[in-house]
Amino acid sequence: IDAKKTAMIVVDMQNDFVAAGAAMETPAARAVVPKLAEALNICRDAQIKVIYTAHVHRRDGCDMGLFDDLHPPIANRAALVDGTPGVDIYPELAPAPGEHVIKKHRYSGFFGTDLDIILREWGVDTVIISGTTTENCCHATARDAMFRNYRVVFLSDATATYDYPDRGCGTMPAADVHHATLVILAASTAHVMSVKDMSARISRRE
């Protein structure tokens, strides 16, 4: 991992997902906050650029697409409403001065945003993916990065998801969803590794 050509993307670690009691609370995302904070410290110390995404929608729903069919808290405007405290980055992972937050309206951080423009302006060829949820926004961002010829590092212990209810195919606990996504990504899209492994692979060559 060449520090000069790498950026860490923190995907959707917002209050509406991470905070206790939030409308779209993902307890496993809150559980990985310390590990993700550790990863951020490692990357910042190595002068790896850090950029955040935040999933938001305008209150009138003009950018919502099909999300109101899929997620009741979004349809009811109980979560991810632009301009509300719920869409802010969880305080323990707050951006450092000068770090950008990309607002997005779909799972992928690249879809309909200027993320790709920023990364290319920085000379980035490798991205490190962290955040929530493993199989949706992190997965989609990793896939879109690979489609754009970025090398992808996917952090196995700084990503997380939630338990899946039965919607006709049975239930699936968060741990199984997370594991299945990591297996798929490792075979098709990304270099899946722990924060410790990431740290060991960072090259700080001048």
Coordinates of C-alpha atoms in Angstrom, one line a residue:
I1 CA 0.0 0.0 0.0
D2 CA 1.8 3.1 -1.3
A3 CA 0.8 5.8 1.2
K4 CA 1.3 8.6 -1.4
K5 CA -1.2 6.9 -3.8
T6 CA -3.8 5.7 -1.4
A7 CA -6.9 7.1 0.1
M8 CA -9.1 5.7 2.9
I9 CA -12.8 6.0 2.4
V10 CA -15.0 5.9 5.5
V11 CA -18.4 4.9 4.3
D12 CA -21.6 6.2 6.0
M13 CA -20.5 6.1 9.7
Q14 CA -23.3 8.5 10.4
N15 CA -25.3 9.0 13.6
D16 CA -28.4 7.5 11.9
F17 CA -26.6 4.2 11.6
V18 CA -24.1 4.2 14.5
A19 CA -25.8 6.0 17.4
A20 CA -27.7 4.0 20.0
G21 CA -31.4 4.2 19.4
A22 CA -31.1 5.7 15.9
A23 CA -33.8 5.0 13.3
M24 CA -31.4 2.8 11.2
E25 CA -29.2 1.7 14.1
T26 CA -26.5 -0.9 13.2
P27 CA -25.1 -2.1 16.5
A28 CA -22.2 -3.9 14.9
A29 CA -21.1 -0.6 13.2
R30 CA -20.9 1.0 16.7
A31 CA -18.9 -2.0 17.9
V32 CA -16.2 -1.4 15.2
V33 CA -15.8 2.3 16.0
P34 CA -12.6 1.7 18.1
K35 CA -11.0 -0.4 15.4
L36 CA -12.0 2.1 12.7
A37 CA -10.6 4.9 14.7
E38 CA -7.3 3.0 15.0
A39 CA -7.3 2.6 11.2
L40 CA -7.8 6.3 10.8
N41 CA -4.9 7.1 13.1
I42 CA -2.7 4.7 11.2
C43 CA -3.6 6.2 7.8
R44 CA -3.3 9.8 9.0
D45 CA 0.1 9.1 10.6
A46 CA 1.2 7.6 7.2
Q47 CA -0.2 10.7 5.4
I48 CA -2.8 8.6 3.6
K49 CA -5.6 10.9 2.6
V50 CA -9.0 10.3 4.3
I51 CA -12.4 11.0 2.7
Y52 CA -15.9 10.2 4.1
T53 CA -19.2 9.5 2.5
A54 CA -22.6 10.2 3.9
H55 CA -25.9 8.8 2.6
V56 CA -28.4 11.6 2.6
H57 CA -31.7 12.5 0.9
R58 CA -33.5 15.8 0.5
R59 CA -36.6 16.1 2.6
D60 CA -38.9 16.3 -0.4
G61 CA -37.6 13.0 -1.7
C62 CA -36.6 14.3 -5.1
D63 CA -33.3 12.2 -5.0
M64 CA -34.7 9.2 -3.2
G65 CA -35.3 6.8 -6.1
L66 CA -36.5 3.4 -4.9
F67 CA -35.3 3.7 -1.3
D68 CA -38.7 4.7 -0.1
D69 CA -39.9 1.2 -1.3
L70 CA -37.0 -0.6 0.5
H71 CA -36.4 1.2 3.8
P72 CA -39.3 2.6 5.8
P73 CA -37.2 5.0 7.9
I74 CA -36.1 6.6 4.7
A75 CA -39.6 6.7 3.3
N76 CA -41.0 8.2 6.5
R77 CA -38.2 10.8 6.7
A78 CA -37.1 9.4 10.0
A79 CA -33.5 8.9 8.9
L80 CA -30.9 10.2 6.4
V81 CA -32.5 13.6 5.9
D82 CA -30.0 16.1 4.6
G83 CA -29.3 18.9 7.1
T84 CA -30.3 16.9 10.2
P85 CA -27.9 15.8 12.9
G86 CA -28.6 12.1 12.0
V87 CA -26.5 12.4 8.8
D88 CA -23.5 13.8 10.6
I89 CA -20.5 11.6 11.0
Y90 CA -20.5 9.8 14.4
P91 CA -18.4 12.1 16.7
E92 CA -15.8 9.5 17.6
L93 CA -14.9 9.3 13.9
A94 CA -15.3 12.9 13.0
P95 CA -13.3 14.2 10.0
A96 CA -10.1 16.0 10.7
P97 CA -9.7 19.6 9.5
G98 CA -9.5 19.6 5.7
E99 CA -11.1 16.1 5.2
H100 CA -14.1 16.1 2.9
V101 CA -17.5 14.4 3.3
I102 CA -19.1 13.3 0.0
K103 CA -22.9 13.4 0.1
K104 CA -24.4 10.4 -1.9
H105 CA -27.9 9.3 -2.7
R106 CA -27.2 5.6 -3.5
Y107 CA -25.2 2.8 -2.0
S108 CA -22.0 3.5 -3.9
G109 CA -19.9 6.5 -3.0
F110 CA -19.1 6.9 -6.7
F111 CA -22.6 7.0 -8.1
G112 CA -23.6 10.6 -8.9
T113 CA -20.8 12.2 -6.9
D114 CA -17.5 13.8 -7.5
L115 CA -15.5 11.2 -5.5
D116 CA -13.7 9.9 -8.6
I117 CA -12.7 13.4 -9.6
I118 CA -11.2 14.1 -6.2
L119 CA -9.3 10.8 -6.0
R120 CA -7.8 11.3 -9.5
E121 CA -6.8 14.9 -8.6
W122 CA -5.0 13.4 -5.7
G123 CA -3.2 10.9 -7.8
V124 CA -4.8 8.0 -5.9
D125 CA -4.7 4.4 -7.4
T126 CA -5.6 2.5 -4.2
V127 CA -8.5 2.9 -1.9
I128 CA -9.1 1.5 1.6
I129 CA -12.8 0.8 2.3
S130 CA -14.2 0.9 5.9
G131 CA -17.6 1.7 7.4
T132 CA -21.1 0.4 7.1
T133 CA -22.8 -1.6 5.8
T134 CA -20.5 -4.3 4.6
E135 CA -22.7 -5.8 1.9
N136 CA -24.5 -2.6 0.7
C137 CA -22.7 0.7 0.7
C138 CA -19.2 -0.6 1.5
H139 CA -19.6 -3.4 -1.1
A140 CA -21.0 -1.1 -3.8
T141 CA -18.3 1.5 -3.2
A142 CA -15.6 -1.2 -3.4
R143 CA -17.1 -2.7 -6.6
D144 CA -17.3 0.7 -8.3
A145 CA -13.8 1.5 -7.3
M146 CA -12.6 -1.7 -8.9
F147 CA -14.6 -1.0 -12.0
R148 CA -12.7 2.3 -12.2
N149 CA -9.3 0.5 -11.9
Y150 CA -8.6 1.4 -8.4
R151 CA -6.9 -1.3 -6.3
V152 CA -9.2 -2.0 -3.3
V153 CA -8.2 -2.8 0.3
F154 CA -11.3 -3.9 2.2
L155 CA -11.0 -3.9 6.0
S156 CA -12.5 -7.0 7.5
D157 CA -12.6 -5.7 11.1
A158 CA -13.5 -2.0 10.3
T159 CA -16.7 -2.8 8.4
A160 CA -20.0 -4.1 9.8
T161 CA -23.6 -4.8 9.1
Y162 CA -26.9 -5.8 10.7
D163 CA -29.1 -8.9 11.1
Y164 CA -31.3 -9.6 8.2
P165 CA -35.0 -10.5 8.8
D166 CA -36.9 -13.1 6.9
R167 CA -38.3 -11.6 3.7
G168 CA -39.0 -14.9 2.1
C169 CA -35.6 -16.5 2.1
G170 CA -35.0 -17.0 5.8
T171 CA -33.1 -14.9 8.3
M172 CA -29.4 -14.2 8.3
P173 CA -27.4 -12.9 11.3
A174 CA -25.0 -10.0 10.8
A175 CA -21.9 -12.1 11.3
D176 CA -23.0 -14.4 8.4
V177 CA -23.8 -11.5 6.1
H178 CA -20.5 -9.9 6.9
H179 CA -18.5 -13.2 6.4
A180 CA -20.3 -14.0 3.1
T181 CA -19.6 -10.5 1.7
L182 CA -15.9 -10.7 2.7
V183 CA -15.6 -14.1 0.9
I184 CA -17.2 -12.8 -2.2
L185 CA -15.1 -9.6 -2.3
A186 CA -11.9 -11.5 -1.7
A187 CA -12.6 -13.7 -4.7
S188 CA -13.8 -11.0 -7.1
T189 CA -13.0 -7.4 -6.1
A190 CA -10.7 -6.6 -3.2
H191 CA -7.7 -7.4 -1.1
V192 CA -9.6 -8.2 2.2
M193 CA -7.5 -7.8 5.3
S194 CA -7.5 -6.7 8.9
V195 CA -6.5 -3.3 10.2
K196 CA -3.3 -4.9 11.5
D197 CA -2.4 -6.4 8.1
M198 CA -3.2 -3.0 6.4
S199 CA -0.8 -1.3 8.8
A200 CA 2.0 -3.8 8.1
R201 CA 1.6 -3.3 4.3
I202 CA 1.8 0.4 4.2
S203 CA 4.8 1.7 2.4
R204 CA 6.0 5.2 3.4
R205 CA 8.6 5.6 0.6
E206 CA 9.6 9.1 -0.2

